[in-house]
mmCIF file of C-alpha atoms in Angstrom:
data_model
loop_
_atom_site.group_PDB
_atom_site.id
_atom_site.type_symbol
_atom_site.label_atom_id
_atom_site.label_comp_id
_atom_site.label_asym_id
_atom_site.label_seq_id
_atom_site.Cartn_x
_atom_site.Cartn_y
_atom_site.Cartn_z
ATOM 1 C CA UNK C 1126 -4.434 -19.821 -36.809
ATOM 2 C CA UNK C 1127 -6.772 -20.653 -33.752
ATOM 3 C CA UNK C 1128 -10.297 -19.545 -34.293
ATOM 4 C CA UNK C 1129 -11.479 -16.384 -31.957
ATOM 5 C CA UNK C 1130 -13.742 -17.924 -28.674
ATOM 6 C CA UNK C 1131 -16.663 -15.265 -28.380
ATOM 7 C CA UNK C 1132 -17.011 -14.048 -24.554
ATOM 8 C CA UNK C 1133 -19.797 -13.180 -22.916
ATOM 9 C CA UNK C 1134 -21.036 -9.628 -22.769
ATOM 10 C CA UNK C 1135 -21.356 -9.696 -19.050
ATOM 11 C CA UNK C 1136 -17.944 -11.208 -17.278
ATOM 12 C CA UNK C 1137 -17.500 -13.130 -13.916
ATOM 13 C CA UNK C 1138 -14.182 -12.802 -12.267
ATOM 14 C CA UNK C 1139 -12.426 -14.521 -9.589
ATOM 15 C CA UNK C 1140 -9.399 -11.840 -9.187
ATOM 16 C CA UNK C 1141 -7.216 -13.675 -6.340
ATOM 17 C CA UNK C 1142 -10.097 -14.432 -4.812
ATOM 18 C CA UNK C 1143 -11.931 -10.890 -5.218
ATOM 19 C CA UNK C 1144 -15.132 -11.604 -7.093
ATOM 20 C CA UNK C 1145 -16.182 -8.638 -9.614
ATOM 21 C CA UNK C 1146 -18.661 -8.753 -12.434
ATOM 22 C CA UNK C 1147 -18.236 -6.194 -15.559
ATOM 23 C CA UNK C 1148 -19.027 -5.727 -18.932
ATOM 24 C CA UNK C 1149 -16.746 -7.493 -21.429
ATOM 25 C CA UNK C 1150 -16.449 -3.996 -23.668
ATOM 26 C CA UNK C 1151 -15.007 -2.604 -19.859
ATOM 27 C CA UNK C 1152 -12.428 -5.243 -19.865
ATOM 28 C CA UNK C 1153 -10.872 -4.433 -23.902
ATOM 29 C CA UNK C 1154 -10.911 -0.820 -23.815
ATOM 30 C CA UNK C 1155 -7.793 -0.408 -23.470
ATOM 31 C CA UNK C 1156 -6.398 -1.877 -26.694
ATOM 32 C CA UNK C 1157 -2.401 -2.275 -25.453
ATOM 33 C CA UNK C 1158 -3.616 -3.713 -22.180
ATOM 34 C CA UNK C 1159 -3.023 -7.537 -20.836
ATOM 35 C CA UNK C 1160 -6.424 -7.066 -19.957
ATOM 36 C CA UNK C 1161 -7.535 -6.367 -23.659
ATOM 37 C CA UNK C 1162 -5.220 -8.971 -25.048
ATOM 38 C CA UNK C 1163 -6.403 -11.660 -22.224
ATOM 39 C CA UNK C 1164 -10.415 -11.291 -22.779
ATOM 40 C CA UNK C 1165 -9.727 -11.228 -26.816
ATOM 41 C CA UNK C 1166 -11.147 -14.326 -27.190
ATOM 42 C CA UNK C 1167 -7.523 -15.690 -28.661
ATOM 43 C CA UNK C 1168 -6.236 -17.247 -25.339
ATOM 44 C CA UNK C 1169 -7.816 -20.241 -23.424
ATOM 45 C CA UNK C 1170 -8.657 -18.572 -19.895
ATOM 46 C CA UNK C 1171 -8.775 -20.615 -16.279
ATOM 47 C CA UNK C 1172 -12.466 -20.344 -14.682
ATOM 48 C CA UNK C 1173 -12.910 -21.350 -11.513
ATOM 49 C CA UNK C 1174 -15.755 -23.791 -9.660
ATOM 50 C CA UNK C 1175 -17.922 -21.173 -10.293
ATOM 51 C CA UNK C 1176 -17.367 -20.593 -13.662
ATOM 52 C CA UNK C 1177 -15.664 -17.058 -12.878
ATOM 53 C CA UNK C 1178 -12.673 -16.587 -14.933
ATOM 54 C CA UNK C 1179 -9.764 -16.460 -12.824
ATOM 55 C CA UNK C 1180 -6.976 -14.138 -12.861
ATOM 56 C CA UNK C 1181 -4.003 -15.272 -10.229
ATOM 57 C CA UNK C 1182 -2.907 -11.990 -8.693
ATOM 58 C CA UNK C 1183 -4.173 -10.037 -5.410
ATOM 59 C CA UNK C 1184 -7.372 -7.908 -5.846
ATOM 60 C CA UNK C 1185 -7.276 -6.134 -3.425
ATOM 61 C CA UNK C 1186 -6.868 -3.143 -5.805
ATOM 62 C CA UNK C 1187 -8.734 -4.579 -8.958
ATOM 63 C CA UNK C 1188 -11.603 -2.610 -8.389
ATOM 64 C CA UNK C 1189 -9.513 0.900 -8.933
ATOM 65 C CA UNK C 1190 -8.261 -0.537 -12.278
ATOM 66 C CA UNK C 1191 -12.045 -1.571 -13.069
ATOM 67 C CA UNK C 1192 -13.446 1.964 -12.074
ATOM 68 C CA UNK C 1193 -10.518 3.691 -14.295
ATOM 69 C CA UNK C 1194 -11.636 1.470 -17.628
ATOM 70 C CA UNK C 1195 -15.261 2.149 -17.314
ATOM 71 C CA UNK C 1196 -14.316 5.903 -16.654
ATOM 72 C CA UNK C 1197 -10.656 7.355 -16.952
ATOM 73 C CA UNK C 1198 -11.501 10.605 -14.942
ATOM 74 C CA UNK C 1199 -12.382 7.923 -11.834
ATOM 75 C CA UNK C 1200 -8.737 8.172 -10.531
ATOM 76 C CA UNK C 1201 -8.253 6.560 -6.943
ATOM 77 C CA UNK C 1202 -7.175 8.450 -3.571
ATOM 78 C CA UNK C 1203 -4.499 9.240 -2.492
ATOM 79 C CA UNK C 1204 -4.040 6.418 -0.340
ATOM 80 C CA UNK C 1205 -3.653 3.708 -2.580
ATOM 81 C CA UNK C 1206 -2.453 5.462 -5.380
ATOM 82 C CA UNK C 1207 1.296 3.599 -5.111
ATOM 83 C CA UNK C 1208 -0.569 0.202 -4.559
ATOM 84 C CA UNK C 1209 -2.749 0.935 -7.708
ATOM 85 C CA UNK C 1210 0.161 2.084 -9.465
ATOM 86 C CA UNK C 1211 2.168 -1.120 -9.463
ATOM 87 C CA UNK C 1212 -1.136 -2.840 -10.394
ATOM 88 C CA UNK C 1213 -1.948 -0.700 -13.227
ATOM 89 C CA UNK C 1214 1.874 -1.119 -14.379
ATOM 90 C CA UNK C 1215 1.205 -5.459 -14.395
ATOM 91 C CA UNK C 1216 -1.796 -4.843 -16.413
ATOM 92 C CA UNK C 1217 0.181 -2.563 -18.860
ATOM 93 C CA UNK C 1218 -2.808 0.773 -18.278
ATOM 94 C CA UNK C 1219 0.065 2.925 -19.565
ATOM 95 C CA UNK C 1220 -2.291 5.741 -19.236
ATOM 96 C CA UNK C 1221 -3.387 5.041 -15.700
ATOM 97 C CA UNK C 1222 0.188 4.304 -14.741
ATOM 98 C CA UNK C 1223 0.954 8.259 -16.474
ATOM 99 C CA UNK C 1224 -1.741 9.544 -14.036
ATOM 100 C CA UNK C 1225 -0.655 8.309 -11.034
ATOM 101 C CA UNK C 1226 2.918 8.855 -11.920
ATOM 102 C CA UNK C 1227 2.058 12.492 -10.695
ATOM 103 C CA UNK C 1228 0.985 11.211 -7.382
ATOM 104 C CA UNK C 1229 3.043 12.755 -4.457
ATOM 105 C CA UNK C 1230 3.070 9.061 -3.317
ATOM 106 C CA UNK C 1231 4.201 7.644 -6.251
ATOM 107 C CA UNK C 1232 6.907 9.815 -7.575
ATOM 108 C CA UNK C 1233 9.655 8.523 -5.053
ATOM 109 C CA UNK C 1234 9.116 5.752 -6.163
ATOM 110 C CA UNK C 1235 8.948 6.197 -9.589
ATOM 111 C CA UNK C 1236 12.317 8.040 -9.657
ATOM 112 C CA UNK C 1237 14.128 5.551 -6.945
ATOM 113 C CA UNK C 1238 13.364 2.985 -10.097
ATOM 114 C CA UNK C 1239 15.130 5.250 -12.248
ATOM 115 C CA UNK C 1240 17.469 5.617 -10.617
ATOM 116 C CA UNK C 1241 18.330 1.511 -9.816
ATOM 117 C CA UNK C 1242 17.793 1.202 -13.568
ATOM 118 C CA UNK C 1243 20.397 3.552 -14.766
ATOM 119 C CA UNK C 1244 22.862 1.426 -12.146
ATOM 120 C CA UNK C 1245 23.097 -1.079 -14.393
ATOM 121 C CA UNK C 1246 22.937 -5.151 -13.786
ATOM 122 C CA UNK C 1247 25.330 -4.820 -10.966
ATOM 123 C CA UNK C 1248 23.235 -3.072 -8.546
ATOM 124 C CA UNK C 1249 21.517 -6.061 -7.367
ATOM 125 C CA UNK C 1250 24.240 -8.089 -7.000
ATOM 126 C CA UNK C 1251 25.858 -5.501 -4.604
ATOM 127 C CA UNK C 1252 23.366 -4.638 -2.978
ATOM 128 C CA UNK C 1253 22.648 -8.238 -1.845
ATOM 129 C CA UNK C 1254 26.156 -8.459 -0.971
ATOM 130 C CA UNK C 1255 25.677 -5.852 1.464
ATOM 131 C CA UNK C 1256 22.772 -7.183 2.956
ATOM 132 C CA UNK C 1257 24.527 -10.618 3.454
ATOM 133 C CA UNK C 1258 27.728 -8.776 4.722
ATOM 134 C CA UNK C 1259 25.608 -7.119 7.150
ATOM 135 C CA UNK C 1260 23.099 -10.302 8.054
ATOM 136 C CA UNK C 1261 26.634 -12.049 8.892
ATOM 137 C CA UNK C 1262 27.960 -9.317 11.206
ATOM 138 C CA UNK C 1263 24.459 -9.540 12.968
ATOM 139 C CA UNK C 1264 24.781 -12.635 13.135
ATOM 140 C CA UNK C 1265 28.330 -13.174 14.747
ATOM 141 C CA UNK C 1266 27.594 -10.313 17.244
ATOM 142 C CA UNK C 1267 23.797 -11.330 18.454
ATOM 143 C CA UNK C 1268 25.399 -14.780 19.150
ATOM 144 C CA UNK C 1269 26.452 -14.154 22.639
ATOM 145 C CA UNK C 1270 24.447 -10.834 23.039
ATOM 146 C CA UNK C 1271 22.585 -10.749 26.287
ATOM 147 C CA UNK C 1272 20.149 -7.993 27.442
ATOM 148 C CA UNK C 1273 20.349 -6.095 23.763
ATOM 149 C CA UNK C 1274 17.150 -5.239 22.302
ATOM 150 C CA UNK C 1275 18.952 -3.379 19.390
ATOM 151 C CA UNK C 1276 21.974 -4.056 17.855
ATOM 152 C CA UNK C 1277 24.057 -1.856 15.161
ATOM 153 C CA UNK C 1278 26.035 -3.475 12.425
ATOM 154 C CA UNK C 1279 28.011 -1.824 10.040
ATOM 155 C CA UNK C 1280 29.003 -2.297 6.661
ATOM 156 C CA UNK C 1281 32.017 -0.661 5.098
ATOM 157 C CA UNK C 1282 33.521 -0.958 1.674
ATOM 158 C CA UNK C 1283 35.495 1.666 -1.007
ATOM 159 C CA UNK C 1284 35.569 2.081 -4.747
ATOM 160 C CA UNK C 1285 38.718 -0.097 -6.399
ATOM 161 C CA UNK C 1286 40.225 3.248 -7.336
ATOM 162 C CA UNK C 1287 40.428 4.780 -3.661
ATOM 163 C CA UNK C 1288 41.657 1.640 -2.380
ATOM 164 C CA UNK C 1289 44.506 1.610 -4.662
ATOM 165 C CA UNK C 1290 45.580 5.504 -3.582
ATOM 166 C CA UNK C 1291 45.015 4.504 -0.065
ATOM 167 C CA UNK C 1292 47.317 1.376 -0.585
ATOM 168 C CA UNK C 1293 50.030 3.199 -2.469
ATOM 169 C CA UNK C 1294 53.108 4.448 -0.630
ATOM 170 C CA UNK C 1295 52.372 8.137 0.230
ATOM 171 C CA UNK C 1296 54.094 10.512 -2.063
ATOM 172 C CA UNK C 1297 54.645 13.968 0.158
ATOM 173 C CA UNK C 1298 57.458 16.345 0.279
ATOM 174 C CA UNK C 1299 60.083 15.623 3.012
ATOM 175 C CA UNK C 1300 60.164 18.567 5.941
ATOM 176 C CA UNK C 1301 63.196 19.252 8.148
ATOM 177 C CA UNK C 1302 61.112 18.603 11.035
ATOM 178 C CA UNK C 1303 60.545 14.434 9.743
ATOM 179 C CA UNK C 1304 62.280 11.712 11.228
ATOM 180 C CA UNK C 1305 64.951 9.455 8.765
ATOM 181 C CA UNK C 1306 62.866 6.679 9.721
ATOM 182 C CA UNK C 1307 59.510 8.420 8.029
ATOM 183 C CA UNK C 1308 61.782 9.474 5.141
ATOM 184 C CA UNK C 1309 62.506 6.041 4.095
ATOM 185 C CA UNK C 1310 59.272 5.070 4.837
ATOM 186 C CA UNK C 1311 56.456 7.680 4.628
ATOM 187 C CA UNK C 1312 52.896 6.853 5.682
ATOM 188 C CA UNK C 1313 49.603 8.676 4.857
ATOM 189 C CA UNK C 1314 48.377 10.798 7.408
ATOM 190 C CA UNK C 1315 44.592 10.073 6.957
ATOM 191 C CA UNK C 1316 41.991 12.982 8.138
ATOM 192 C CA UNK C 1317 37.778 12.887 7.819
ATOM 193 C CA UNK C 1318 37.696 16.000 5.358
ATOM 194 C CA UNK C 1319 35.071 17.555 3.794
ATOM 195 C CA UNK C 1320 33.499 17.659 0.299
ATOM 196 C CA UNK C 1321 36.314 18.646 -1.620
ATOM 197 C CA UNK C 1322 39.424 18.024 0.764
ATOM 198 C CA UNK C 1323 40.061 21.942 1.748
ATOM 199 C CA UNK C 1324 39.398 21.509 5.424
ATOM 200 C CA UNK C 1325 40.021 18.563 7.712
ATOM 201 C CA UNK C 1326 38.384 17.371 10.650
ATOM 202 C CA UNK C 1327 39.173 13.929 13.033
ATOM 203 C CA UNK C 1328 42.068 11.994 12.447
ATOM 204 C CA UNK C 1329 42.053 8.511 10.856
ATOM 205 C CA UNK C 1330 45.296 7.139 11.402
ATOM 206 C CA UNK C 1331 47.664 5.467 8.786
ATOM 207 C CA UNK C 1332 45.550 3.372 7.390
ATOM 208 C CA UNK C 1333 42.086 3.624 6.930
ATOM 209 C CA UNK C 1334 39.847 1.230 8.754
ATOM 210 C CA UNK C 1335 39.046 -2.574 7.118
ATOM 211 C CA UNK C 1336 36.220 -2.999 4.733
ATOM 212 C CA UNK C 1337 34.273 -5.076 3.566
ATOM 213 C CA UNK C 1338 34.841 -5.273 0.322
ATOM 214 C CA UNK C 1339 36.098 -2.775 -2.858
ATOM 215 C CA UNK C 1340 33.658 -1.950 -5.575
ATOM 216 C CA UNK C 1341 35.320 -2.266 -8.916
ATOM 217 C CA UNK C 1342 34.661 0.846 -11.059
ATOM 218 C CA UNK C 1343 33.183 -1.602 -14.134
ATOM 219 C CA UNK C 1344 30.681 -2.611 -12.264
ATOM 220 C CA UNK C 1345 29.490 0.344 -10.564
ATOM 221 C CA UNK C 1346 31.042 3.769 -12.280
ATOM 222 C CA UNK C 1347 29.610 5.849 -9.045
ATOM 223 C CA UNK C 1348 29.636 4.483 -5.797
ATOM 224 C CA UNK C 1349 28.615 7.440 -4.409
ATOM 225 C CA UNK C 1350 25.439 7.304 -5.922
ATOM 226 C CA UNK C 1351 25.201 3.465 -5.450
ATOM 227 C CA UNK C 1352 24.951 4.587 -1.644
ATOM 228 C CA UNK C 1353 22.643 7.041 -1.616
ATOM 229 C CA UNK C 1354 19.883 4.846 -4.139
ATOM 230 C CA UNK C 1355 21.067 1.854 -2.164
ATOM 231 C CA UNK C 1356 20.263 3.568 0.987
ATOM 232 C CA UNK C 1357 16.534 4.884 -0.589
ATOM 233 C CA UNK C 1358 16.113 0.821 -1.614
ATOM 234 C CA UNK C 1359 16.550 -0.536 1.563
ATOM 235 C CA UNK C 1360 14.594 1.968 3.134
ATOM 236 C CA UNK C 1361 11.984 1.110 0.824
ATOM 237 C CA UNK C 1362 12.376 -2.586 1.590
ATOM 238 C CA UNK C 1363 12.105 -2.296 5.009
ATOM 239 C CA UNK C 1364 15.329 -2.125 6.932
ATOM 240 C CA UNK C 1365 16.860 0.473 9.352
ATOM 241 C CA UNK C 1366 19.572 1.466 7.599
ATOM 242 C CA UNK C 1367 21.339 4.919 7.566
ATOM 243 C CA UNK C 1368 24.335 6.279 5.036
ATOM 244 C CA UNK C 1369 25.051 8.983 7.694
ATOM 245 C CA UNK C 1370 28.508 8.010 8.894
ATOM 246 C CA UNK C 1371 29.876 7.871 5.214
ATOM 247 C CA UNK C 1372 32.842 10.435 4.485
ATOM 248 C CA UNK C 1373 35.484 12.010 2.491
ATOM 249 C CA UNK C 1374 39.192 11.275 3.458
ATOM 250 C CA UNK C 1375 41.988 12.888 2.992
ATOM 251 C CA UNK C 1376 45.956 12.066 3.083
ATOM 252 C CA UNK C 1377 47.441 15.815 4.693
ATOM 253 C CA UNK C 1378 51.139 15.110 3.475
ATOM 254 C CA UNK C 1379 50.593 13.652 0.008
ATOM 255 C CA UNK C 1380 46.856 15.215 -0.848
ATOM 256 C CA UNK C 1381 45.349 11.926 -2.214
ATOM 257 C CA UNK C 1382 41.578 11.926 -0.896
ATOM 258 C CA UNK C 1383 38.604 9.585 -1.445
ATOM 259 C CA UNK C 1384 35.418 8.835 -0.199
ATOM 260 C CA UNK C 1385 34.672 5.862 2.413
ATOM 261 C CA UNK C 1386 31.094 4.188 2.398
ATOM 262 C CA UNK C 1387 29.457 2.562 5.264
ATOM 263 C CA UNK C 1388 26.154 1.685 5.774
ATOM 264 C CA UNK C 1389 24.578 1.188 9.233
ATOM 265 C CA UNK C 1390 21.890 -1.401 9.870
ATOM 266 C CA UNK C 1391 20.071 -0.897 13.218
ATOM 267 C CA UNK C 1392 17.996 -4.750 14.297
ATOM 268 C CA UNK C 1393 15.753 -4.892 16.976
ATOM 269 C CA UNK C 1394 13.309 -7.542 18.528
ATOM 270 C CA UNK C 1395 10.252 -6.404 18.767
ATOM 271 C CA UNK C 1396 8.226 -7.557 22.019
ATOM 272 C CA UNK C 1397 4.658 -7.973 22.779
ATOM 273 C CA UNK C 1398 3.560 -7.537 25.668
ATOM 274 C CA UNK C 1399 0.459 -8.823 26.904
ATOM 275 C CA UNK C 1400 -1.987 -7.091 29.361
ATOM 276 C CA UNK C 1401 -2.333 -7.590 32.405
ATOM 277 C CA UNK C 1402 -5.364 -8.668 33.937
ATOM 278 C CA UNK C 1403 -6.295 -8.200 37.741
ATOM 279 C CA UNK C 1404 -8.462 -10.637 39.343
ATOM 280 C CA UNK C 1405 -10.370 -9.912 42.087
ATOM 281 C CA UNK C 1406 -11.485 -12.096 44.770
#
């Protein structure tokens, strides 16, 4: 077993670049912290040209974490609280990270994790297969775009069980008023619907339109609920993206219905312009 290296009482460090100076008993009060574990004196530690220690991670927001360990009712505003958050969280100041977990800033995105987490592996991997879908379309459709500043791509797709009732041949009840030809051939008669099917609104068609892909039900169980944390995460990541035009559909001969997901991304090219300056003569 490697023998203990005894600290100073008074630490130097470099924090990304942020320089902060703090007692050593500050740093190892909280026992179940990386900090704690780091400044035990049982790991060899990188000091910089100075001779600060150096810790390789932003510190911008160091200082809040230092303020909370010297004293926990020093809890920081408002406006960083997310930032300080997801900072406390790397450090593992489970406490501090409970605090701000009741911050009105923090709990969407506290619960949008919780909700990506109880998706399963498979969220990821769809998710980027939207974006792509959608970075494609945008692609294809800006080539030989002229005077757009903003551009709408869609991307549709279904859950595997959906498709295969819209696939299937429709199952209604023959009328007197149907033609022999739709009798040995019937066709769904797809309608937008609501919620639960009981009243219909514009007509579909036959068919419903092309997607993009079909979601297996293995892989995600609800793909309702993929869209609406999907549409949260890519809010959160930065894109214009709306779940809006997503809808119920309904067969009105055979009563199948199902739910059809698109997601809209909105680009745009943003343009400086630069003043103009009058010269006089």
């Amino acid at each position: 077993m490697s023998e203990e290296k005894k600290l100073p009482s008074i630490v130097s460090l470099n924090v990304g670049g942020h320089f902060f100076t703090t007692r050593l008993a500050t740093l190892v009060s909280d026992n179940d912290s990386m900090l704690s574990a780091m400044f035990s004196g049982r790991f060899q530690l990188e000091v910089d040209d100075k001779g600060k220690y150096f810790i390789d991670r932003d510190g911008q927001y160091f200082g809040h974490i230092l303020n909370y360990l010297r004293d926990p009712s020093l809890l920081p505003p408002s406006s960083v609280a997310l930032q300080v958050y997801q900072e406390a969280k790397y450090y593992g100041i489970e406490r501090l990270v409970e605090q701000l977990e009741c911050y009105p800033s923090v709990i969407p995105q506290t619960r949008l994790e919780d909700q990506k987490s109880s998706m399963g592996e498979y969220f990821e991997y769809w998710k980027q297969m939207v974006i792509e879908t959608a970075r494609k379309k945008y692609g294809d459709v800006m080539k030989y775009s002229v005077g757009q500043e903003c551009m709408v791509t869609a991307v549709r797709y279904i859950s595997r069980k959906d498709y295969l009732s819209a696939v299937t041949k429709c199952k209604h009840k023959f009328d007197l008023f149907m033609e022999e030809s739709e009798k040995s051939k019937p066709t769904h008669n797809f309608f937008c619907s609501d919620e639960n099917g009981s009243r219909l609104s514009f007509y579909i068609g036959c068919d419903l339109p092309n997607v993009d892909f079909v979601i297996p039900e293995e892989e995600i169980p609800e793909s309702r609920l993929f869209t609406s944390v999907l549409e949260k995460d890519l809010l959160n990541d930065g894109f214009c993206v709306s779940a809006r035009s997503s809808h119920s559909w309904k067969c009105s001969r055979c009563e199948i219905v199902g739910y059809l997901h698109q997601i809209a991304f909105t680009w745009s090219f943003a343009h400086v312009h630069e003043p103009v300056i009058q010269m006089e003569n």
